[in-house]
Short mmCIF file of C-alpha atoms and ligand atoms in Angstrom, two decimals:
data_model
loop_
_atom_site.label_atom_id
_atom_site.label_comp_id
_atom_site.label_asym_id
_atom_site.label_seq_id
_atom_site.Cartn_x
_atom_site.Cartn_y
_atom_site.Cartn_z
CA MET A 28 0.00 0.00 0.00
CA LYS A 29 1.44 3.35 -1.04
CA LEU A 30 0.11 6.28 0.98
CA LEU A 31 -0.24 9.84 -0.27
CA ASN A 32 -0.41 13.13 1.58
CA PHE A 33 -3.86 14.70 1.95
CA ILE A 34 -3.74 18.41 1.19
CA ASP A 35 -6.70 20.67 0.44
CA GLY A 36 -9.00 17.68 0.10
CA GLN A 37 -6.79 15.93 -2.49
CA PHE A 38 -4.46 12.96 -2.24
CA VAL A 39 -1.08 14.12 -3.55
CA GLU A 40 2.45 12.77 -3.98
CA PRO A 41 5.08 14.29 -1.68
CA ALA A 42 6.66 17.34 -3.40
CA GLU A 43 10.11 15.78 -3.59
CA GLY A 44 8.78 12.37 -4.61
CA LYS A 45 10.50 10.55 -1.74
CA TYR A 46 8.98 7.68 0.26
CA LEU A 47 9.80 5.71 3.40
CA ASP A 48 9.30 1.96 3.82
CA ASN A 49 6.44 0.91 6.02
CA ILE A 50 7.35 -2.21 7.98
CA ASN A 51 5.03 -4.84 9.39
CA PRO A 52 6.25 -5.36 12.99
CA SER A 53 5.00 -8.97 13.01
CA THR A 54 7.27 -9.99 10.15
CA GLY A 55 9.89 -7.27 9.82
CA ALA A 56 8.92 -7.10 6.13
CA VAL A 57 8.22 -3.98 4.11
CA TYR A 58 4.55 -3.88 3.20
CA GLY A 59 4.05 -0.36 1.95
CA GLN A 60 5.41 3.11 1.37
CA ILE A 61 4.65 6.35 3.12
CA PRO A 62 5.51 9.86 1.89
CA ASP A 63 8.78 11.24 3.22
CA SER A 64 7.38 14.77 3.32
CA THR A 65 9.42 17.94 3.57
CA ALA A 66 8.96 21.68 4.15
CA LYS A 67 7.41 22.04 0.67
CA ASP A 68 4.54 19.71 1.58
CA VAL A 69 4.12 21.48 4.90
CA GLU A 70 3.94 24.82 3.09
CA ALA A 71 1.15 23.61 0.81
CA ALA A 72 -0.78 22.05 3.69
CA VAL A 73 -0.54 25.13 5.94
CA LYS A 74 -1.65 27.33 3.06
CA ALA A 75 -4.71 25.12 2.46
CA ALA A 76 -5.53 25.05 6.18
CA ASN A 77 -5.27 28.84 6.40
CA ILE A 78 -7.60 29.40 3.47
CA ALA A 79 -10.08 26.84 4.83
CA PHE A 80 -9.99 28.51 8.24
CA GLU A 81 -11.70 31.62 6.86
CA SER A 82 -14.91 29.78 6.07
CA TRP A 83 -14.70 26.87 8.55
CA SER A 84 -14.42 29.26 11.51
CA GLU A 85 -17.66 30.89 10.30
CA THR A 86 -19.68 27.67 10.16
CA THR A 87 -22.27 27.08 12.86
CA ARG A 88 -21.83 24.58 15.65
CA ASN A 89 -24.74 22.61 14.23
CA GLN A 90 -23.05 22.33 10.85
CA ARG A 91 -19.77 21.19 12.35
CA SER A 92 -21.49 18.79 14.71
CA ALA A 93 -23.51 17.18 11.91
CA LEU A 94 -20.39 16.64 9.80
CA MET A 95 -18.54 15.11 12.70
CA MET A 96 -21.43 12.74 13.40
CA LYS A 97 -21.23 11.67 9.77
CA ILE A 98 -17.48 11.05 10.08
CA ALA A 99 -18.11 8.91 13.19
CA GLU A 100 -20.81 6.96 11.38
CA ILE A 101 -18.59 6.19 8.38
CA ILE A 102 -15.70 4.99 10.54
CA GLU A 103 -18.15 2.84 12.48
CA SER A 104 -19.44 1.28 9.28
CA ARG A 105 -15.82 0.40 8.39
CA LEU A 106 -14.71 -0.60 11.90
CA GLU A 107 -13.38 -3.97 10.84
CA GLU A 108 -11.24 -2.49 8.05
CA PHE A 109 -9.82 0.15 10.41
CA ALA A 110 -9.17 -2.40 13.17
CA ALA A 111 -7.35 -4.78 10.82
CA ALA A 112 -5.23 -1.94 9.42
CA GLU A 113 -4.34 -0.63 12.90
CA SER A 114 -3.44 -4.07 14.15
CA ARG A 115 -1.20 -4.85 11.17
CA ASP A 116 0.50 -1.46 11.16
CA GLN A 117 1.12 -1.11 14.89
CA GLY A 118 1.27 -4.72 16.08
CA LYS A 119 -1.58 -4.46 18.59
CA PRO A 120 -3.92 -7.45 18.91
CA ILE A 121 -6.93 -7.19 16.62
CA SER A 122 -9.19 -7.71 19.66
CA LEU A 123 -7.82 -4.49 21.19
CA ALA A 124 -8.10 -2.49 17.97
CA ARG A 125 -11.72 -3.65 17.60
CA THR A 126 -12.80 -2.95 21.13
CA VAL A 127 -10.66 0.01 22.18
CA ASP A 128 -8.76 1.92 19.50
CA ILE A 129 -11.35 2.24 16.77
CA PRO A 130 -14.46 2.60 18.98
CA ARG A 131 -12.65 5.28 20.93
CA ALA A 132 -11.70 7.13 17.72
CA ILE A 133 -15.38 7.08 16.73
CA TYR A 134 -16.37 8.30 20.19
CA ASN A 135 -13.87 11.17 20.01
CA PHE A 136 -15.86 12.62 17.08
CA ARG A 137 -19.23 11.95 18.71
CA PHE A 138 -18.17 13.36 22.05
CA PHE A 139 -17.01 16.72 20.67
CA ALA A 140 -19.87 16.85 18.14
CA ASN A 141 -22.22 16.73 21.15
CA SER A 142 -20.27 18.84 23.58
CA ILE A 143 -19.97 21.88 21.28
CA LEU A 144 -23.76 22.01 21.06
CA ASN A 145 -23.94 22.42 24.83
CA GLN A 146 -21.25 25.06 25.13
CA THR A 147 -22.38 28.12 27.06
CA GLN A 148 -20.86 31.58 27.37
CA THR A 149 -19.65 33.33 30.49
CA HIS A 150 -21.21 36.72 31.12
CA SER A 151 -21.18 39.29 33.90
CA GLU A 152 -23.07 42.42 34.92
CA LEU A 153 -21.17 45.37 36.38
CA ASP A 154 -24.12 46.95 38.16
CA GLY A 155 -25.33 50.09 36.41
CA VAL A 156 -22.12 50.38 34.37
CA ALA A 157 -21.65 47.69 31.76
CA TYR A 158 -22.47 44.18 30.66
CA SER A 159 -19.67 41.85 29.54
CA TYR A 160 -19.59 38.50 27.85
CA VAL A 161 -16.92 36.13 26.63
CA LEU A 162 -16.71 35.12 23.02
CA LYS A 163 -14.85 31.90 22.27
CA GLU A 164 -13.02 32.41 18.98
CA PRO A 165 -11.15 29.62 17.17
CA VAL A 166 -7.42 30.38 17.09
CA GLY A 167 -6.45 29.29 13.56
CA VAL A 168 -4.35 26.50 12.07
CA ALA A 169 -3.17 23.82 14.49
CA ALA A 170 -0.27 21.43 14.09
CA LEU A 171 -1.43 18.08 15.47
CA ILE A 172 1.45 15.68 16.05
CA SER A 173 0.81 12.17 17.32
CA PRO A 174 2.79 9.06 18.33
CA TRP A 175 2.70 5.41 17.19
CA ASN A 176 1.20 3.62 20.17
CA LEU A 177 -2.52 4.42 19.80
CA PRO A 178 -2.38 5.89 16.31
CA LEU A 179 -5.99 6.64 15.36
CA TYR A 180 -7.25 6.98 18.93
CA LEU A 181 -4.76 9.74 19.82
CA LEU A 182 -4.87 11.52 16.48
CA THR A 183 -8.66 11.80 16.56
CA TRP A 184 -8.47 12.96 20.19
CA LYS A 185 -6.81 16.04 18.66
CA ILE A 186 -8.63 16.37 15.32
CA ALA A 187 -12.13 16.11 16.82
CA PRO A 188 -11.88 19.08 19.23
CA CYS A 189 -9.82 21.04 16.71
CA ILE A 190 -12.48 21.01 14.03
CA ALA A 191 -15.36 21.09 16.53
CA PHE A 192 -14.18 24.44 17.87
CA GLY A 193 -13.71 25.88 14.37
CA CYS A 194 -9.96 25.52 13.87
CA THR A 195 -8.33 23.81 10.91
CA CYS A 196 -5.23 21.65 11.05
CA VAL A 197 -2.19 20.04 9.54
CA CYS A 198 -1.60 16.62 11.12
CA LYS A 199 1.65 14.71 11.27
CA PRO A 200 1.09 11.12 12.48
CA SER A 201 4.02 8.96 13.50
CA GLU A 202 6.10 7.67 10.60
CA PHE A 203 5.81 4.19 12.18
CA THR A 204 2.00 4.08 12.01
CA SER A 205 0.42 6.13 9.25
CA VAL A 206 -2.10 3.79 7.66
CA THR A 207 -5.26 4.49 9.67
CA ALA A 208 -4.63 8.25 9.42
CA TYR A 209 -4.60 7.79 5.66
CA LEU A 210 -7.87 5.81 5.77
CA LEU A 211 -9.33 8.58 7.90
CA CYS A 212 -8.64 11.11 5.13
CA LYS A 213 -10.78 8.96 2.82
CA VAL A 214 -13.55 9.19 5.39
CA PHE A 215 -13.21 12.98 5.45
CA GLN A 216 -13.67 13.05 1.67
CA GLN A 217 -16.66 10.73 1.84
CA ALA A 218 -18.28 12.74 4.63
CA GLY A 219 -17.91 15.95 2.62
CA LEU A 220 -15.60 17.76 5.03
CA PRO A 221 -14.66 20.98 3.21
CA ASN A 222 -11.25 20.94 1.54
CA GLY A 223 -8.35 22.10 3.66
CA VAL A 224 -10.06 21.72 7.06
CA VAL A 225 -7.92 18.67 7.87
CA ASN A 226 -4.64 18.13 6.03
CA MET A 227 -2.38 15.15 6.60
CA ILE A 228 1.36 15.15 6.04
CA PHE A 229 3.24 11.86 6.41
CA GLY A 230 6.91 11.45 7.19
CA THR A 231 9.52 11.88 9.90
CA GLY A 232 9.69 14.35 12.74
CA ALA A 233 12.88 15.92 11.45
CA SER A 234 11.78 16.37 7.84
CA ALA A 235 8.01 16.98 8.13
CA GLY A 236 7.33 17.70 11.82
CA SER A 237 9.99 20.32 12.36
CA PRO A 238 8.98 22.72 9.53
CA LEU A 239 5.38 22.34 10.67
CA ILE A 240 5.94 23.34 14.29
CA ASN A 241 8.18 26.23 13.23
CA HIS A 242 5.81 27.59 10.59
CA ASP A 243 4.79 31.22 11.17
CA ASP A 244 1.18 30.59 10.16
CA VAL A 245 0.64 27.81 12.71
CA PRO A 246 -0.17 29.41 16.08
CA LEU A 247 -1.21 26.17 17.85
CA LEU A 248 0.90 23.10 18.57
CA SER A 249 -0.73 20.03 20.06
CA PHE A 250 1.75 17.24 20.61
CA THR A 251 1.62 13.74 22.08
CA GLY A 252 4.86 11.82 22.19
CA GLY A 253 8.14 11.46 24.03
CA THR A 254 9.46 13.96 26.57
CA VAL A 255 12.63 14.75 24.61
CA THR A 256 10.62 15.65 21.49
CA GLY A 257 8.20 17.57 23.69
CA GLU A 258 11.03 19.81 24.84
CA LEU A 259 11.88 20.64 21.21
CA ILE A 260 8.25 21.48 20.54
CA TYR A 261 8.08 23.66 23.63
CA LYS A 262 11.17 25.59 22.48
CA ALA A 263 9.70 26.09 19.01
CA ALA A 264 6.47 27.34 20.61
CA ALA A 265 8.30 29.73 22.92
CA ALA A 266 10.32 31.24 20.08
CA LYS A 267 7.15 32.35 18.30
CA ASN A 268 4.68 32.63 21.20
CA LYS A 269 2.56 29.75 20.02
CA LYS A 270 -0.04 28.05 22.19
CA VAL A 271 1.21 24.60 23.10
CA SER A 272 -0.19 21.42 24.60
CA LEU A 273 2.21 18.61 25.47
CA GLU A 274 1.17 15.06 26.40
CA LEU A 275 4.43 13.29 27.15
CA GLY A 276 5.88 10.15 28.71
CA GLY A 277 4.92 8.32 31.87
CA LYS A 278 6.36 5.98 34.47
CA ASN A 279 3.20 5.30 36.35
CA ALA A 280 2.87 3.73 39.78
CA ASN A 281 0.39 0.92 40.39
CA ILE A 282 -0.03 0.84 44.19
CA ILE A 283 -1.58 -2.27 45.67
CA PHE A 284 -2.47 -2.20 49.35
CA ALA A 285 -3.00 -5.40 51.35
CA ASP A 286 -6.68 -4.50 51.87
CA CYS A 287 -7.47 -4.42 48.14
CA ASN A 288 -9.86 -6.66 46.27
CA PHE A 289 -7.08 -9.06 45.32
CA GLU A 290 -8.62 -10.62 42.22
CA GLU A 291 -9.60 -7.26 40.73
CA ALA A 292 -6.21 -5.75 41.45
CA LEU A 293 -4.49 -8.77 39.94
CA SER A 294 -6.45 -8.98 36.70
CA THR A 295 -6.44 -5.22 36.09
CA SER A 296 -2.72 -5.08 36.82
CA ILE A 297 -2.13 -7.63 34.07
CA ARG A 298 -4.00 -5.32 31.71
CA SER A 299 -2.32 -2.16 32.94
CA SER A 300 1.08 -3.80 32.52
CA PHE A 301 0.79 -5.57 29.18
CA SER A 302 -2.11 -4.12 27.16
CA ASN A 303 -0.89 -2.98 23.77
CA GLN A 304 2.48 -4.63 24.60
CA GLY A 305 2.89 -2.12 27.45
CA GLU A 306 3.01 0.63 24.85
CA ILE A 307 0.46 2.91 26.50
CA CYS A 308 1.65 6.06 28.23
CA LEU A 309 -0.71 5.18 31.11
CA CYS A 310 0.58 1.66 31.72
CA GLY A 311 1.42 1.00 35.35
CA SER A 312 5.02 0.02 34.77
CA ARG A 313 6.04 0.36 38.43
CA ILE A 314 4.01 -2.01 40.60
CA PHE A 315 4.25 -1.51 44.37
CA VAL A 316 2.68 -4.22 46.54
CA GLN A 317 2.24 -4.04 50.31
CA GLU A 318 4.46 -6.62 51.97
CA GLU A 319 1.65 -8.68 53.59
CA ILE A 320 0.44 -9.80 50.15
CA TYR A 321 3.65 -9.32 48.15
CA ASP A 322 4.64 -12.99 47.78
CA LYS A 323 1.15 -14.13 46.88
CA PHE A 324 0.69 -11.28 44.40
CA VAL A 325 4.06 -11.85 42.74
CA LYS A 326 3.38 -15.56 42.35
CA GLU A 327 -0.03 -15.11 40.79
CA PHE A 328 0.91 -12.09 38.69
CA THR A 329 3.94 -13.89 37.25
CA LYS A 330 1.85 -16.94 36.47
CA LYS A 331 -0.72 -14.83 34.62
CA ALA A 332 2.02 -12.95 32.74
CA ASP A 333 3.50 -16.28 31.61
CA GLU A 334 0.08 -17.42 30.40
CA LEU A 335 -0.44 -14.44 28.07
CA VAL A 336 -0.56 -15.47 24.44
CA VAL A 337 2.05 -13.58 22.44
CA GLY A 338 1.79 -13.97 18.70
CA ASP A 339 0.12 -12.98 15.47
CA PRO A 340 -1.90 -9.82 16.25
CA ALA A 341 -4.47 -10.79 13.61
CA ASP A 342 -5.45 -13.85 15.65
CA PRO A 343 -8.36 -13.00 17.99
CA ALA A 344 -6.85 -15.26 20.67
CA THR A 345 -3.64 -13.20 20.87
CA ASN A 346 -3.09 -11.10 24.01
CA MET A 347 0.13 -9.39 22.93
CA GLY A 348 1.53 -8.70 19.47
CA PRO A 349 5.01 -7.48 18.51
CA VAL A 350 6.41 -4.16 19.71
CA VAL A 351 6.30 -1.45 17.10
CA SER A 352 9.79 -1.49 15.54
CA GLN A 353 13.26 -3.00 15.56
CA GLN A 354 14.60 0.15 17.17
CA HIS A 355 12.00 -0.05 19.95
CA LEU A 356 12.66 -3.76 20.48
CA GLU A 357 16.35 -2.94 20.99
CA LYS A 358 15.48 -0.24 23.51
CA ILE A 359 13.34 -2.68 25.53
CA LEU A 360 16.03 -5.39 25.52
CA TYR A 361 18.61 -2.78 26.53
CA TYR A 362 16.59 -1.96 29.66
CA ILE A 363 16.17 -5.64 30.52
CA ASP A 364 19.97 -5.93 30.33
CA ILE A 365 20.37 -2.91 32.59
CA ALA A 366 18.08 -4.56 35.14
CA LYS A 367 20.21 -7.70 35.03
CA GLN A 368 23.40 -5.66 35.48
CA GLU A 369 21.83 -3.92 38.44
CA GLY A 370 21.27 -7.32 40.06
CA ALA A 371 17.54 -7.56 39.46
CA LYS A 372 15.65 -10.84 39.26
CA ILE A 373 13.75 -11.58 36.06
CA LEU A 374 10.64 -13.41 37.24
CA ALA A 375 8.97 -13.75 33.84
CA GLY A 376 9.95 -13.17 30.21
CA GLY A 377 13.11 -11.15 29.79
CA ALA A 378 13.90 -11.94 26.17
CA ARG A 379 12.92 -11.67 22.54
CA ILE A 380 10.89 -14.58 21.20
CA THR A 381 12.99 -16.64 18.82
CA SER A 382 10.58 -19.39 17.82
CA GLU A 383 10.53 -20.14 14.09
CA ASN A 384 7.15 -18.49 13.41
CA LEU A 385 7.86 -15.28 15.36
CA LYS A 386 11.59 -14.69 15.13
CA ALA A 387 11.39 -12.28 12.19
CA GLY A 388 8.98 -10.00 14.08
CA TYR A 389 9.61 -7.85 17.14
CA PHE A 390 8.12 -10.09 19.81
CA VAL A 391 9.11 -9.90 23.48
CA ARG A 392 7.69 -12.03 26.32
CA PRO A 393 5.81 -10.14 29.06
CA THR A 394 8.59 -9.34 31.48
CA VAL A 395 8.37 -9.03 35.26
CA ILE A 396 11.39 -7.70 37.13
CA ALA A 397 11.89 -7.81 40.91
CA ASN A 398 14.67 -6.86 43.27
CA VAL A 399 15.29 -3.41 41.84
CA HIS A 400 16.04 -0.36 43.96
CA PRO A 401 12.63 1.28 44.51
CA THR A 402 13.75 4.75 43.47
CA GLU A 403 17.29 4.57 42.07
CA SER A 404 17.17 1.77 39.49
CA ARG A 405 17.11 3.06 35.91
CA CYS A 406 14.21 0.68 35.30
CA GLN A 407 12.26 2.62 37.96
CA LYS A 408 13.22 6.06 36.70
CA GLU A 409 13.22 5.83 32.89
CA GLU A 410 10.33 5.09 30.57
CA ILE A 411 10.75 1.72 28.84
CA PHE A 412 7.35 1.79 27.11
CA GLY A 413 7.19 -1.93 26.48
CA PRO A 414 5.88 -5.14 28.09
CA VAL A 415 8.17 -4.73 31.10
CA VAL A 416 7.17 -4.04 34.70
CA THR A 417 9.01 -3.87 37.97
CA ILE A 418 7.42 -5.17 41.14
CA THR A 419 8.53 -3.84 44.51
CA PRO A 420 7.33 -4.39 48.10
CA PHE A 421 6.44 -1.55 50.48
CA LYS A 422 5.48 -1.29 54.14
CA THR A 423 3.55 1.91 54.75
CA GLU A 424 1.43 4.53 53.01
CA GLU A 425 4.13 7.18 53.52
CA GLU A 426 6.80 4.94 52.03
CA VAL A 427 4.87 4.08 48.87
CA ILE A 428 3.92 7.73 48.28
CA LYS A 429 7.61 8.58 48.42
CA TYR A 430 8.43 5.79 45.96
CA ALA A 431 5.60 6.73 43.61
CA ASN A 432 6.59 10.40 43.52
CA SER A 433 10.29 9.71 43.04
CA THR A 434 10.38 9.91 39.22
CA GLN A 435 10.55 12.89 36.89
CA TYR A 436 7.26 11.78 35.35
CA GLY A 437 3.77 12.55 36.62
CA LEU A 438 1.12 11.24 34.27
CA SER A 439 -1.10 8.83 36.20
CA ALA A 440 -1.26 6.32 39.05
CA SER A 441 -3.57 3.57 40.27
CA VAL A 442 -4.36 2.89 43.92
CA TRP A 443 -5.92 -0.39 45.05
CA THR A 444 -7.58 -0.49 48.46
CA GLU A 445 -11.06 -1.07 49.85
CA ASN A 446 -10.47 1.71 52.40
CA GLY A 447 -12.02 4.84 50.85
CA ARG A 448 -10.38 7.34 53.20
CA LYS A 449 -6.97 5.88 52.58
CA ALA A 450 -7.56 5.91 48.81
CA ASN A 451 -8.47 9.58 48.95
CA ARG A 452 -5.52 10.45 51.21
CA VAL A 453 -3.02 8.71 48.93
CA ALA A 454 -4.60 10.07 45.73
CA ARG A 455 -4.25 13.64 46.98
CA LYS A 456 -0.55 13.16 47.71
CA LEU A 457 0.43 11.67 44.36
CA LYS A 458 2.08 14.15 41.98
CA VAL A 459 0.32 13.11 38.77
CA GLY A 460 -2.41 14.33 36.43
CA THR A 461 -4.83 11.41 36.99
CA VAL A 462 -5.26 8.94 39.85
CA TRP A 463 -7.43 5.88 39.37
CA VAL A 464 -8.82 4.21 42.47
CA ASN A 465 -9.58 0.51 42.02
CA THR A 466 -9.47 0.84 38.26
CA TRP A 467 -7.16 1.70 35.38
CA MET A 468 -7.57 3.72 32.19
CA THR A 469 -11.22 4.44 32.80
CA ARG A 470 -11.58 7.62 30.77
CA ASP A 471 -14.32 10.22 31.18
CA LEU A 472 -13.69 12.68 28.37
CA ASN A 473 -15.43 15.43 30.33
CA MET A 474 -12.51 15.43 32.76
CA PRO A 475 -9.13 17.12 32.26
CA PHE A 476 -6.40 14.79 31.02
CA GLY A 477 -2.67 15.50 31.08
CA GLY A 478 0.49 15.23 33.09
CA VAL A 479 2.70 17.12 35.50
CA LYS A 480 6.52 17.31 35.68
CA ASN A 481 8.09 15.68 32.60
CA SER A 482 4.76 14.16 31.56
CA GLY A 483 3.47 17.29 29.95
CA LEU A 484 1.97 20.68 29.95
CA GLY A 485 -1.69 21.62 29.66
CA ARG A 486 -4.78 19.46 29.68
CA GLU A 487 -7.01 17.92 27.04
CA GLY A 488 -10.73 17.16 27.53
CA LYS A 489 -14.09 18.85 27.16
CA ASP A 490 -13.41 22.34 28.58
CA ASP A 491 -9.64 22.11 28.39
CA SER A 492 -9.66 21.44 24.66
CA ALA A 493 -12.01 24.40 24.24
CA HIS A 494 -9.47 26.58 26.07
CA PHE A 495 -6.73 25.34 23.83
CA PHE A 496 -8.39 25.65 20.44
CA CYS A 497 -10.20 28.92 21.24
CA GLU A 498 -9.18 32.31 22.53
CA ASP A 499 -11.53 33.93 25.00
CA LYS A 500 -12.42 37.46 23.98
CA THR A 501 -14.16 39.67 26.54
CA ILE A 502 -16.66 42.10 25.05
CA CYS A 503 -17.67 44.87 27.47
CA ILE A 504 -20.76 46.95 26.56
CA LYS A 505 -21.46 50.18 28.46
CA HIS A 506 -25.06 50.70 29.53
P1 LIG B 4 8.19 10.68 19.59
O1 LIG B 4 8.35 11.86 20.46
O2 LIG B 4 9.40 10.01 19.07
O3 LIG B 4 7.30 11.03 18.31
C1 LIG B 4 6.02 11.58 18.42
C2 LIG B 4 5.69 12.35 17.16
O4 LIG B 4 6.55 13.48 17.08
C3 LIG B 4 5.91 11.57 15.87
O5 LIG B 4 4.89 11.88 14.95
C4 LIG B 4 7.25 12.09 15.40
O6 LIG B 4 7.45 11.95 14.02
C5 LIG B 4 7.14 13.54 15.80
N1 LIG B 4 8.43 14.25 15.92
C6 LIG B 4 9.63 13.73 16.25
N2 LIG B 4 10.56 14.71 16.24
C7 LIG B 4 9.95 15.86 15.89
C8 LIG B 4 10.37 17.20 15.71
N3 LIG B 4 11.64 17.56 15.86
N4 LIG B 4 9.45 18.12 15.35
C9 LIG B 4 8.17 17.77 15.20
N5 LIG B 4 7.70 16.53 15.34
C10 LIG B 4 8.58 15.57 15.70
O7 LIG B 4 7.28 9.67 20.42
P2 LIG B 4 6.85 8.20 20.01
O8 LIG B 4 8.04 7.32 20.19
O9 LIG B 4 6.12 8.22 18.72
O10 LIG B 4 5.77 7.88 21.13
C11 LIG B 4 6.07 7.31 22.36
C12 LIG B 4 6.03 8.35 23.45
O11 LIG B 4 4.76 9.00 23.47
C13 LIG B 4 6.20 7.75 24.83
O12 LIG B 4 7.09 8.55 25.56
C14 LIG B 4 4.80 7.84 25.42
O13 LIG B 4 4.75 7.89 26.82
C15 LIG B 4 4.31 9.10 24.81
N6 LIG B 4 2.84 9.16 24.86
C16 LIG B 4 2.24 10.04 25.70
C17 LIG B 4 0.85 10.08 25.79
C18 LIG B 4 0.14 11.03 26.71
O14 LIG B 4 -1.06 11.20 26.56
N7 LIG B 4 0.82 11.66 27.65
C19 LIG B 4 0.09 9.22 24.99
C20 LIG B 4 0.75 8.33 24.15
C21 LIG B 4 2.13 8.32 24.08
#
């Protein structure tokens, strides 16, 4: 499959005619080409988005909402095609793409299509003097840059609010996972989205992403990806006073108290550790278990990790597919080696799968590491972003809060206990953007989402996305 850029409603070759290989992570084989876009493509896309902004920003909420509902409907009618493409391109099990990634992408459009209809304005009366109200005005052209782990889910989490609030955009999906973004452009055409409202540029961060974030006519940068890239984006934004939203890495704590519902904590911890091969920024990669139940938890958790089916992501029985790329596989194995050098114990997994049918792909066994220093080990401090968790005992509430807060990241945490007051106490002390109590990754899109410390800047969600994509203008009218 050869992808094309989508500019001003048309599918076009990259200006310099260059392409990158698209690799199937299950086989290591090239199965398509994606445009290796450059500043010239960015220029054309930004121009189209700017022209489209003039009329799109004048459309009514009802018009935008109806179009977005249509987009959601078309994706839904092609769910199976999208799920199969996402699974093949990224490596995630088809069952996950079918039940999480694609339904959530559909919901992103429906959610913002509904929420803009209910948007109200702030107003105020200065007694006897003046009446003021706030007008929410769309900012302009947004650069929407997304990573490879939840390709369509995270890209649509940006596109949906962007177009709902009347902005237009140039998107740059990850060069590792471009296929569903390309299919989405076909949906935009079919739904009748006006030309230039959403433009899609494929290619690398250096060649396509960088000219986009630095472009003078792009006042908004919404980025999800790694912390190091996030810093570059932040610098580019600062140099030109652009609005910026950064959703970055995580090293999330999964805190399991002895008074938890053991079975629930156990089964959800398996999901929060290994879903999507551990390639979710919210995965609970640092598990802390209170010492009274530590041995029992470790035994049962390790057993369940060993039982996970790793294999062909297209098989509905598969629990874990390959990791996304050769480069990422090497990074994961590098951290497992570091753990070994630090004297850790590998309780499960710990290696690439070399069986005849899987050896060409990037498959790693679910890996459980114990006996690491709770705060100083590199495997506790640095984001591995793969099917690798550490598991560490703790004694008291104070101790585990200290452990949990010891990293430079602050995206999310889970707390497992049946004691409500304790859950609330611990949740309030954790330095993160989201705390889940007795659950994981339960997302209410009305709520703010984002990280603190090196996990990001700003929030996404119903009102937060409105703040980002709109400027508030106060209009004060004298009596
Ligand atoms: P990455 O930072 O390498 O790439 C993300 C995107 O940025 C890609 O599209 C890439 O091409 C682009 N990019 C790279 N360099 C650029 C540059 N100089 N200018 C403009 N764009 C550039 O991240 P990744 O490896 O694709 O994704 C994994 C990371 O994303 C992990 O750290 C993970 O935690 C994080 N993540 C965070 C969230 C969240 O919501 N906080 C969600 C998912 C993933």
